[in-house]
PDB file of C-alpha atoms and ligand atoms in Angstrom:
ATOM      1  CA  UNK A   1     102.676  97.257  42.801  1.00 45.00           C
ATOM      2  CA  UNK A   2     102.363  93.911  44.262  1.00 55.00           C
ATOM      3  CA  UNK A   3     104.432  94.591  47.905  1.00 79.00           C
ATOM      4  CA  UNK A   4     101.319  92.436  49.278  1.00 84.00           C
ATOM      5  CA  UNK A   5     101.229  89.291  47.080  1.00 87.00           C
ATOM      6  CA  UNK A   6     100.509  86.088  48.964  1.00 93.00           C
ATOM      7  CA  UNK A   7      99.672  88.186  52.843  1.00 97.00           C
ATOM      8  CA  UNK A   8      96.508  87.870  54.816  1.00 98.00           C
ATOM      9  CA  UNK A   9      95.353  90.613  57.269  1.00 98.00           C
ATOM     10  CA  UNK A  10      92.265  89.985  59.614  1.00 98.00           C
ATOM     11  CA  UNK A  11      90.140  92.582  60.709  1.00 98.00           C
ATOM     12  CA  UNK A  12      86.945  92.077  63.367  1.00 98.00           C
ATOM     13  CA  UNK A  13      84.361  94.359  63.632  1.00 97.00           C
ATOM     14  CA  UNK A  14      83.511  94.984  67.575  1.00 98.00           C
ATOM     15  CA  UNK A  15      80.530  96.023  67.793  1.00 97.00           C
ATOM     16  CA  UNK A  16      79.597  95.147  71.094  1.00 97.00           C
ATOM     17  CA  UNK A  17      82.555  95.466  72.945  1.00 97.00           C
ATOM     18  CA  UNK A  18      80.403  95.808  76.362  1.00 97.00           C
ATOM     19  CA  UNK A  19      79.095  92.880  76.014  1.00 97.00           C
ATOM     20  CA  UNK A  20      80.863  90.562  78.576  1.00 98.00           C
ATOM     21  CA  UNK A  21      80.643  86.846  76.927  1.00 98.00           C
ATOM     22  CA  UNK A  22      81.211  88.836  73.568  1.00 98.00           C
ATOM     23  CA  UNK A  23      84.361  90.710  74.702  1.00 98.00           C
ATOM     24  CA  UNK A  24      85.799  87.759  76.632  1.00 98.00           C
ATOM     25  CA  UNK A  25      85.756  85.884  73.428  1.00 98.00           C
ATOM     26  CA  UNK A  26      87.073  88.416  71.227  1.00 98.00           C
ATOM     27  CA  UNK A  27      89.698  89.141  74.095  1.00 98.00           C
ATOM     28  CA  UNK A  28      90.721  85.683  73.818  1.00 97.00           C
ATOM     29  CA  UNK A  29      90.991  86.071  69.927  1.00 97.00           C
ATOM     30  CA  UNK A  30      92.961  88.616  70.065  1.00 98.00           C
ATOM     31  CA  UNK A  31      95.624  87.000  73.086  1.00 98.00           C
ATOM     32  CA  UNK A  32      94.909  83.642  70.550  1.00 97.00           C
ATOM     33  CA  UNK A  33      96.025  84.921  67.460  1.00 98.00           C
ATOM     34  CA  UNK A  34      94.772  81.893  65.419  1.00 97.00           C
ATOM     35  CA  UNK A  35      97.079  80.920  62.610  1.00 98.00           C
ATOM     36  CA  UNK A  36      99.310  84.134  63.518  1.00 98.00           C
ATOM     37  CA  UNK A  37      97.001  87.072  62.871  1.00 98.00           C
ATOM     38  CA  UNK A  38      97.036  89.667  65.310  1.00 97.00           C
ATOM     39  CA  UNK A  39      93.549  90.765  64.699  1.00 98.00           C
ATOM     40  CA  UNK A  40      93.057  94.683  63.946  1.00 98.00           C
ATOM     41  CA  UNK A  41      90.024  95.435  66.245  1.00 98.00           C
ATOM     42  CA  UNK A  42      87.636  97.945  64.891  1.00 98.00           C
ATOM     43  CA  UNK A  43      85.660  99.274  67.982  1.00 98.00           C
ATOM     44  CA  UNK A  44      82.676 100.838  67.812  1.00 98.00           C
ATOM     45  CA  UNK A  45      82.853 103.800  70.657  1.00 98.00           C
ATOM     46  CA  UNK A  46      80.242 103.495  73.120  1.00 97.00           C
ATOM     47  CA  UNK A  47      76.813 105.157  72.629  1.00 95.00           C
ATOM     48  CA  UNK A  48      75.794 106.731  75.868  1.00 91.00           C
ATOM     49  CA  UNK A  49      72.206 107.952  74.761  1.00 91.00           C
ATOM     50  CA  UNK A  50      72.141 103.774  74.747  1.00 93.00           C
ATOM     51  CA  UNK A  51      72.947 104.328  78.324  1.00 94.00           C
ATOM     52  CA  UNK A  52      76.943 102.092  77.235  1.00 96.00           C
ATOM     53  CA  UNK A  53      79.248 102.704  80.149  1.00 96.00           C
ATOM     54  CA  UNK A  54      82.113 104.821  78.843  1.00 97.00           C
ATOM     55  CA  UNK A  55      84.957 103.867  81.569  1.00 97.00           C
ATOM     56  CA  UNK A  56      84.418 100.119  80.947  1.00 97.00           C
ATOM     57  CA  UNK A  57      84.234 100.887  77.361  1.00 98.00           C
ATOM     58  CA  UNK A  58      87.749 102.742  77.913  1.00 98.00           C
ATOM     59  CA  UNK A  59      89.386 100.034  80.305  1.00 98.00           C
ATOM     60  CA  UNK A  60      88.629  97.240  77.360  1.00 98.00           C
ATOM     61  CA  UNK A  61      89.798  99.450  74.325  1.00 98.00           C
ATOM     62  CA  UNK A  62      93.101  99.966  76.489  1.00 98.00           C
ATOM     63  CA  UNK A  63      93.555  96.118  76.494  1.00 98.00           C
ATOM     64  CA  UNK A  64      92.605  96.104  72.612  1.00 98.00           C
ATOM     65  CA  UNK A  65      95.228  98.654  71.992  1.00 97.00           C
ATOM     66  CA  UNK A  66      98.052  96.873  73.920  1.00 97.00           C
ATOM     67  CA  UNK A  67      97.309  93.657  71.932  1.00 96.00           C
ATOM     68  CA  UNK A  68      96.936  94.643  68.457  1.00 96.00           C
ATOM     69  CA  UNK A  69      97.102  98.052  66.190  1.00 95.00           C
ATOM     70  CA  UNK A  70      93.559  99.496  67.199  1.00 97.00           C
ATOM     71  CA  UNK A  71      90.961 100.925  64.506  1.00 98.00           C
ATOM     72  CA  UNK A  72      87.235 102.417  64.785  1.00 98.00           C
ATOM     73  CA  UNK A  73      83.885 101.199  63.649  1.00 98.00           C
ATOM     74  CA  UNK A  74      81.272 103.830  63.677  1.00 98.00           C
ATOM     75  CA  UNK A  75      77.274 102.651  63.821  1.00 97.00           C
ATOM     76  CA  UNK A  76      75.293 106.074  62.837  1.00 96.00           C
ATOM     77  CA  UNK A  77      72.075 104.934  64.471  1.00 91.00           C
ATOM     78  CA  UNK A  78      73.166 103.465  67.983  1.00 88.00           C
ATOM     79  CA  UNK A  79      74.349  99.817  68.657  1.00 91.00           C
ATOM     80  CA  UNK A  80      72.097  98.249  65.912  1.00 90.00           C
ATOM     81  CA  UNK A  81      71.694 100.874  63.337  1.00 92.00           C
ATOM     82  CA  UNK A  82      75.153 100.617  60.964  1.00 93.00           C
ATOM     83  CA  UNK A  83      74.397 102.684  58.307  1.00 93.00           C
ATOM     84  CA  UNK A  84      73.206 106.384  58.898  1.00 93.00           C
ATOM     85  CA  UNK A  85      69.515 107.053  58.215  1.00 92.00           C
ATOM     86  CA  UNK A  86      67.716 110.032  57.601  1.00 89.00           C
ATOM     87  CA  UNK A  87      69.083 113.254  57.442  1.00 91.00           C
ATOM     88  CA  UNK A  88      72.096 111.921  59.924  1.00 94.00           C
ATOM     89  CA  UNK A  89      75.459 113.813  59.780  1.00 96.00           C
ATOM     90  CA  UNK A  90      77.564 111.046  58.925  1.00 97.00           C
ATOM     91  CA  UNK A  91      80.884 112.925  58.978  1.00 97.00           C
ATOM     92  CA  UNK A  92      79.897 114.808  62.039  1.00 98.00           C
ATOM     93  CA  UNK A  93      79.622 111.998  63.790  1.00 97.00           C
ATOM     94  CA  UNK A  94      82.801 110.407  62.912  1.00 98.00           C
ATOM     95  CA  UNK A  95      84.735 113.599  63.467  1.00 98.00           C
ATOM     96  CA  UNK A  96      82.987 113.653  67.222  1.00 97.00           C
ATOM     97  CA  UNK A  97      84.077 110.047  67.888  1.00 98.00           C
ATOM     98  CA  UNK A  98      87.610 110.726  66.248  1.00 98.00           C
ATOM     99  CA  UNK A  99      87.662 113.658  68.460  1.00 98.00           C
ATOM    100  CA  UNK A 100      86.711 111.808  71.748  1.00 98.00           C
ATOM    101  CA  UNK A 101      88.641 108.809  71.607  1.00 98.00           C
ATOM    102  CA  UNK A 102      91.955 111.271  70.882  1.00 98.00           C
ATOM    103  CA  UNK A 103      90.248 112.740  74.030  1.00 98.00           C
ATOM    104  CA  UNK A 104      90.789 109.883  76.036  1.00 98.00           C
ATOM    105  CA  UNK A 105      94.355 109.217  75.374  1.00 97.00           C
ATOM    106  CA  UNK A 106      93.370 106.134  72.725  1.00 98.00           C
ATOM    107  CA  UNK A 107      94.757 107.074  68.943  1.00 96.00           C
ATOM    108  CA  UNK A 108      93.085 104.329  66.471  1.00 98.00           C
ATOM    109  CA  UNK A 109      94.714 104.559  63.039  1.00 98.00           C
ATOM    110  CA  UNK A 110      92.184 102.256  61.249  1.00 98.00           C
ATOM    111  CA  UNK A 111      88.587 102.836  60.481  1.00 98.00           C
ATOM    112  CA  UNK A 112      85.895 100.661  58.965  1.00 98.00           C
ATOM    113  CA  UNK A 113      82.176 102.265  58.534  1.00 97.00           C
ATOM    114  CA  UNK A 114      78.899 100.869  59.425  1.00 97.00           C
ATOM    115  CA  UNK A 115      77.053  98.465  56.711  1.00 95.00           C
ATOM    116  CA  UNK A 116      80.151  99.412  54.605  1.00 96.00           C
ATOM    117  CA  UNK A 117      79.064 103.060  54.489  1.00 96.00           C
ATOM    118  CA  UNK A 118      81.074 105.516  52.665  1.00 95.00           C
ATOM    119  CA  UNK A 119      80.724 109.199  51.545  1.00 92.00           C
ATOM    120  CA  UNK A 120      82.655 112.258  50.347  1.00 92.00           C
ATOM    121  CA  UNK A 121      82.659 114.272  53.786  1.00 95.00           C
ATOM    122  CA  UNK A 122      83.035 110.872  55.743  1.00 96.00           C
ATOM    123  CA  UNK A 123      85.977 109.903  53.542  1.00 96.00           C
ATOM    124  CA  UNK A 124      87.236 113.752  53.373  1.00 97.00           C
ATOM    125  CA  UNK A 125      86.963 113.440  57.553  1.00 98.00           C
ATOM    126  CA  UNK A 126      89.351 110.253  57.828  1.00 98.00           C
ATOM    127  CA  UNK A 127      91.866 111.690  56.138  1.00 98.00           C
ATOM    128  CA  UNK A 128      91.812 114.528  58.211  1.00 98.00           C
ATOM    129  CA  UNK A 129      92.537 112.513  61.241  1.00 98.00           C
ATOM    130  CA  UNK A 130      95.267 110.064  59.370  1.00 98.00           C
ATOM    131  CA  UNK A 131      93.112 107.353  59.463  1.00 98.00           C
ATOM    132  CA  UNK A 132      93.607 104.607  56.791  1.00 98.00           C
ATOM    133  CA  UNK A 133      90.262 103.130  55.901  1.00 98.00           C
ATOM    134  CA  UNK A 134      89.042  99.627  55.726  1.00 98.00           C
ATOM    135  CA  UNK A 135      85.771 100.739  54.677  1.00 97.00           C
ATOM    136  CA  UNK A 136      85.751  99.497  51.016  1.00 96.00           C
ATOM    137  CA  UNK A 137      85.580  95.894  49.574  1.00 96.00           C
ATOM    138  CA  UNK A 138      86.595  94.197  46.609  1.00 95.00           C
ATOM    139  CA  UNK A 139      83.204  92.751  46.307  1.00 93.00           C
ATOM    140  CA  UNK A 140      79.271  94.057  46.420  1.00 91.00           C
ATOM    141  CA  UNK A 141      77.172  93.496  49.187  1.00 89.00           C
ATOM    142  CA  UNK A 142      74.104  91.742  47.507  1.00 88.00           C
ATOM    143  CA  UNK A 143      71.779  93.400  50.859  1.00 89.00           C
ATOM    144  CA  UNK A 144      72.816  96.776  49.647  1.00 90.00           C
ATOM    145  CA  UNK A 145      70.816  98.778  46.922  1.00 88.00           C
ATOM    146  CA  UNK A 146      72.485  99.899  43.828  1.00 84.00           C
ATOM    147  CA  UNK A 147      73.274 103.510  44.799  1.00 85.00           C
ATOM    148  CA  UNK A 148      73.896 102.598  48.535  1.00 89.00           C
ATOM    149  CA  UNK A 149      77.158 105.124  49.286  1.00 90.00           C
ATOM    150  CA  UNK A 150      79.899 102.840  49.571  1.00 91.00           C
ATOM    151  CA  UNK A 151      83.040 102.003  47.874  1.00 93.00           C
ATOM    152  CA  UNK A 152      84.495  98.779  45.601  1.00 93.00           C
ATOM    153  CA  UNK A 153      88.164  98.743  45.065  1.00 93.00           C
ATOM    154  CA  UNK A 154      90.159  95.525  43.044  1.00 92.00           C
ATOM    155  CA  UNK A 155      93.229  95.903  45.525  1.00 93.00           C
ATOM    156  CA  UNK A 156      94.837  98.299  48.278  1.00 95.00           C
ATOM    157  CA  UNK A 157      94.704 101.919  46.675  1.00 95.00           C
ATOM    158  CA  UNK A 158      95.807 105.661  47.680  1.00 96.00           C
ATOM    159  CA  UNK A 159      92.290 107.292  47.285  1.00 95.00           C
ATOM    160  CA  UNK A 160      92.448 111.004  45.691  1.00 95.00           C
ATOM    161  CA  UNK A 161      89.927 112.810  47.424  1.00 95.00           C
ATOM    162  CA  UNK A 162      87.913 116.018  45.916  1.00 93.00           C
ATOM    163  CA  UNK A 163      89.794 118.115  48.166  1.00 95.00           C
ATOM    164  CA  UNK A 164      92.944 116.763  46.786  1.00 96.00           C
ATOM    165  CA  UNK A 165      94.125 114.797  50.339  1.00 97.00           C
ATOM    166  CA  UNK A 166      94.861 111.234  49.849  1.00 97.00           C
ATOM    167  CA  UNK A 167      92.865 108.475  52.309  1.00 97.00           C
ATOM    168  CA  UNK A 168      94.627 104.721  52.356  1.00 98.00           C
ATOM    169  CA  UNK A 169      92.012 101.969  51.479  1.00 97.00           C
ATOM    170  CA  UNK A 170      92.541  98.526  52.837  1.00 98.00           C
ATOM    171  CA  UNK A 171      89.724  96.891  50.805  1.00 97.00           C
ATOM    172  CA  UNK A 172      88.321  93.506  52.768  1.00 98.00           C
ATOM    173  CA  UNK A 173      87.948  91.012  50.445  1.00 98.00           C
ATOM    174  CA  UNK A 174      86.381  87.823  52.278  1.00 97.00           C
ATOM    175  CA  UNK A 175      83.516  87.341  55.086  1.00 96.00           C
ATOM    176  CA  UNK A 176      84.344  84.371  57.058  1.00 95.00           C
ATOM    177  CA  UNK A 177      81.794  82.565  54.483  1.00 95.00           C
ATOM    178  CA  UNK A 178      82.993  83.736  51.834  1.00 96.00           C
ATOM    179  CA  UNK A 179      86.250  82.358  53.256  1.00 97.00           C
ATOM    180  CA  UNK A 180      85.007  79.218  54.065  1.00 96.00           C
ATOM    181  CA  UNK A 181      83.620  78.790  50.472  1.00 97.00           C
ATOM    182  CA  UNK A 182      86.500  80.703  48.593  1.00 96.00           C
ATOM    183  CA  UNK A 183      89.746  79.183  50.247  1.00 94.00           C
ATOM    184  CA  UNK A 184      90.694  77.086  47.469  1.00 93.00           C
ATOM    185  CA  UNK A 185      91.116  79.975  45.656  1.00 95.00           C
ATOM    186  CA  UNK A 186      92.224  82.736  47.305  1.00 96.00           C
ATOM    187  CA  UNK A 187      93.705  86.360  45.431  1.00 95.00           C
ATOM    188  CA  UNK A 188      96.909  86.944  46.352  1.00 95.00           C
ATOM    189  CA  UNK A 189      95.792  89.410  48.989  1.00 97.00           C
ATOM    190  CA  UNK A 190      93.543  88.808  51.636  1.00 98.00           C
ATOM    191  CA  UNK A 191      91.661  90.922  53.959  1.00 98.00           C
ATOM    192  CA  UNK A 192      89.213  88.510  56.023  1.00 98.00           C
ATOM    193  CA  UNK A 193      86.751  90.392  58.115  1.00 97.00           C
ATOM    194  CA  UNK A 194      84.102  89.108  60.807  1.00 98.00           C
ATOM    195  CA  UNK A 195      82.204  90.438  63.865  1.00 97.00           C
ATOM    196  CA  UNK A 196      82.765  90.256  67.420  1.00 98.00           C
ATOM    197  CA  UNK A 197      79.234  88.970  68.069  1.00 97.00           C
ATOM    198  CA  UNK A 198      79.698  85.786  65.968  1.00 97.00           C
ATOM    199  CA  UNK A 199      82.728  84.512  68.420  1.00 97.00           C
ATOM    200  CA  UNK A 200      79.922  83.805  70.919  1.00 97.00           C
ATOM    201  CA  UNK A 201      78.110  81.013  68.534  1.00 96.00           C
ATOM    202  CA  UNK A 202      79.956  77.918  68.892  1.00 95.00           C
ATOM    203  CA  UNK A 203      80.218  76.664  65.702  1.00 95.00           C
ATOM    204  CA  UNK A 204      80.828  79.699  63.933  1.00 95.00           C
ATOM    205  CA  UNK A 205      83.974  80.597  66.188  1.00 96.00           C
ATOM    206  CA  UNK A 206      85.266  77.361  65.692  1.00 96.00           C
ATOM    207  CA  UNK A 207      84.748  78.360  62.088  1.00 96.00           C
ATOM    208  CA  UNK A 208      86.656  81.000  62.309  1.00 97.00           C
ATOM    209  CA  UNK A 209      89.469  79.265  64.271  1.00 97.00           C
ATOM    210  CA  UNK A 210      89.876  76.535  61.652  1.00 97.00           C
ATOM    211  CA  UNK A 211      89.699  79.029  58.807  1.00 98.00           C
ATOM    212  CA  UNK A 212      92.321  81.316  60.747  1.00 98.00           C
ATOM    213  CA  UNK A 213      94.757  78.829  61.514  1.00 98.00           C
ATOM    214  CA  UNK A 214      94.376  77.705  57.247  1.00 97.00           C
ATOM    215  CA  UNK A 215      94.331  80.691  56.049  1.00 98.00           C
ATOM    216  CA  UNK A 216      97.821  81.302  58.213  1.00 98.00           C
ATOM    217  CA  UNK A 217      99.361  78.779  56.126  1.00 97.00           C
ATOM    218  CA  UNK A 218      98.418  79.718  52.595  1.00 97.00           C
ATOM    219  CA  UNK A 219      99.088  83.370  52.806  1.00 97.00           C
ATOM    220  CA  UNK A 220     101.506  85.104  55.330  1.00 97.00           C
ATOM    221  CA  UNK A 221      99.959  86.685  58.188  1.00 98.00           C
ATOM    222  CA  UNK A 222     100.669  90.275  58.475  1.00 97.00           C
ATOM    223  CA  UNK A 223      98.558  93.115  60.610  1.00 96.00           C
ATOM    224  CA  UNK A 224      96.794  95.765  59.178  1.00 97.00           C
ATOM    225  CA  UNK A 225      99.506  98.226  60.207  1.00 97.00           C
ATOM    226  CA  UNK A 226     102.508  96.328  58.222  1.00 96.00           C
ATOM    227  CA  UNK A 227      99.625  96.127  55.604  1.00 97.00           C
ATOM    228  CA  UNK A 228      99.187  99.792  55.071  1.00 97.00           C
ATOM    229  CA  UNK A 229     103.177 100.192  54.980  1.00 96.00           C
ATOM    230  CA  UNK A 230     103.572  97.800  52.655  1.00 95.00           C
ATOM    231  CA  UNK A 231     100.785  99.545  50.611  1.00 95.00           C
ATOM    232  CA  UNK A 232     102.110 103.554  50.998  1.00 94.00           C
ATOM    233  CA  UNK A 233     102.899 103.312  47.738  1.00 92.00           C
ATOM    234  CA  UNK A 234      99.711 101.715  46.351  1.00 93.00           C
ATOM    235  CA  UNK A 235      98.144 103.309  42.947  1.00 93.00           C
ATOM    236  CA  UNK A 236      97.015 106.441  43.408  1.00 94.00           C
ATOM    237  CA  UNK A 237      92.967 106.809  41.928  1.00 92.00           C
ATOM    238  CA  UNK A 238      90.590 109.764  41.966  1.00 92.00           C
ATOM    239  CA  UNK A 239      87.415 109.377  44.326  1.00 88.00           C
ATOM    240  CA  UNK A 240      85.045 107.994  42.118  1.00 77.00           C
ATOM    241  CA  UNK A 241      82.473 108.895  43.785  1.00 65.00           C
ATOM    242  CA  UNK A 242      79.997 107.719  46.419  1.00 52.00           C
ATOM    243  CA  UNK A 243      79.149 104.698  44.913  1.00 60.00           C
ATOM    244  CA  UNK A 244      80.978 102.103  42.231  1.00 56.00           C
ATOM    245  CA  UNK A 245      79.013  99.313  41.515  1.00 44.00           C
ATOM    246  CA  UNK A 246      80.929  96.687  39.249  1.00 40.00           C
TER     247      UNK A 246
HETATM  248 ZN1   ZN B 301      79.160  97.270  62.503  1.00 92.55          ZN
END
C-alpha cells in the first residue's frame, strides 16, 4: 500500500490555545497555509480547575474548525503536565473531553496524546469515538524511558485493538528539527508536527515558514483528513502492546 507516496501532512499541537499572542499566531498559520498545508489543529480542551475560560476556548476552536479538519490533544496533568502521572485515569479523561466537546456542538476526528502517550484503554477509547489517532511516531523520543506507554509505527497502519475494533494511526514522522536537519532526505511520507507555543519565537516561526513553504514543494501537501482516506486501507497490525521500542 503506498496511496501516500511523495504527500506531506502538518499537524500543530495547540496547547495553549488561550493564549492571545499564541493563538493569533497560530490563527494566522492556519489562514497562511505556508507552502499549501492546511494545518490539522490538535487542541487541547480547556482545563477549568486551571481557571481556562471555556466560551473563549469555544469561540477560537469554532474558527479552528472552519479553517482546517479539527483534532484533540489531551494534557493529563493540566496545561503543563502532557503525560498522565500517578494513578491518573488516562482513558477517563479522554472519554470526558471526547464527551464534552461533542457536547458543545464541535466533532474533532483527529487525536494526538500528551508527551506521545498511548495505552490500551486510551487507544480502545478513540476508537470508540471514531477518532483516527496521530498519537504514534515513526521514531523514539530519546526524553522518554524505555517502557514509557507509547507507540512506534514504520508507516500509516489500521491498528487491531484487543477488543478486536480497529483505530487509524497517522504516525508523525518529523519535529520541525528534525525537519530542518532531515529535508534532504525525506521518506516518502511525511507527517511534520510542531507546537502552537513555538509560533510566538521569532526565529523558530520563521523556521517553520521556510520549512513549510519547502517542504510544499518536495512532497504534495495534503490534510490529515485526505490523509486518513487515502490510508483506509492501510495494513492491518495487532496492538502490540503499550510500548514498541525499535
Ligand atoms: Zn501537548
Amino acid at each position: 500500500m503506498t496511496g501516500w507516496e511523495r504527500y506531506a501532512v502538518v499537524s500543530c499541537h495547540a496547547e495553549r490555545p488561550l493564549d492571545d499572542r499564541v493563538w493569533a499566531a497560530f490563527e494566522r498559520l492556519l489562514r497562511d497555509r505556508p507552502g499549501g498545508f492546511a494545518v490539522t489543529p490538535l487542541l487541547r480542551p480547556p482545563d477549568t480547575a486551571s481557571g481556562e475560560n471555556e466560551e473563549r476556548w469555544l469561540e477560537r476552536a469554532r474558527v479552528a474548525a472552519s479553517l482546517a479538519p479539527l483534532g484533540h490533544h489531551t494534557h493529563w496533568g493540566g496545561p503543563t503536565q502532557a503525560r498522565p502521572k500517578g494513578d491518573v485515569d488516562a482513558a477517563a479523561i479522554v472519554h470526558r473531553e471526547a464527551e464534552w466537546l461533542r457536547a458543545q456542538g464541535l466533532e474533532p476526528r483527529f487525536f494526538c496524546g500528551g508527551g506521545w502517550y498511548l495505552d490500551p484503554p486510551v487507544a480502545e477509547t478513540l476508537a470508540s469515538f471514531g477518532y483516527v489517532d496521530c498519537t504514534a511516531t515513526t521514531f523514539r523520543q530519546p526524553y522518554l524511558a524505555d517502557d514509557a506507554p507509547r507507540l512506534q509505527l514504520d508507516a500509516p497502519a489500521r491498528v487491531r485493538l484487543p477488543s478486536g475494533a480497529l483505530l487509524l494511526e497517522l504516525p508523525a514522522t518529523h519535529s520541525v528539527g528534525m525537519l530542518a536537519r532531515g529535508v534532504a532526505r525525506l521518506p516518502g511520507l511525511v507527517h511534520v508536527h510542531f507546537h502552537d507555543w513555538e509560533l510566538v519565537d521569532r526565529k523558530r516561526s520563521a523556521a517553520i515558514g521556510v520549512l513549510l513553504r519547502l517542504l510544499g514543494r518536495l512532497r504534495r501537501p495534503i490534510d490529515a483528513a485526505q490523509l486518513a482516506e487515502r490510508a483506509s486501507a492501510a495494513q492491518e497490525i495487532p496492538w502490540p502492546g503499550a510500548t514498541i521500542t525499535r
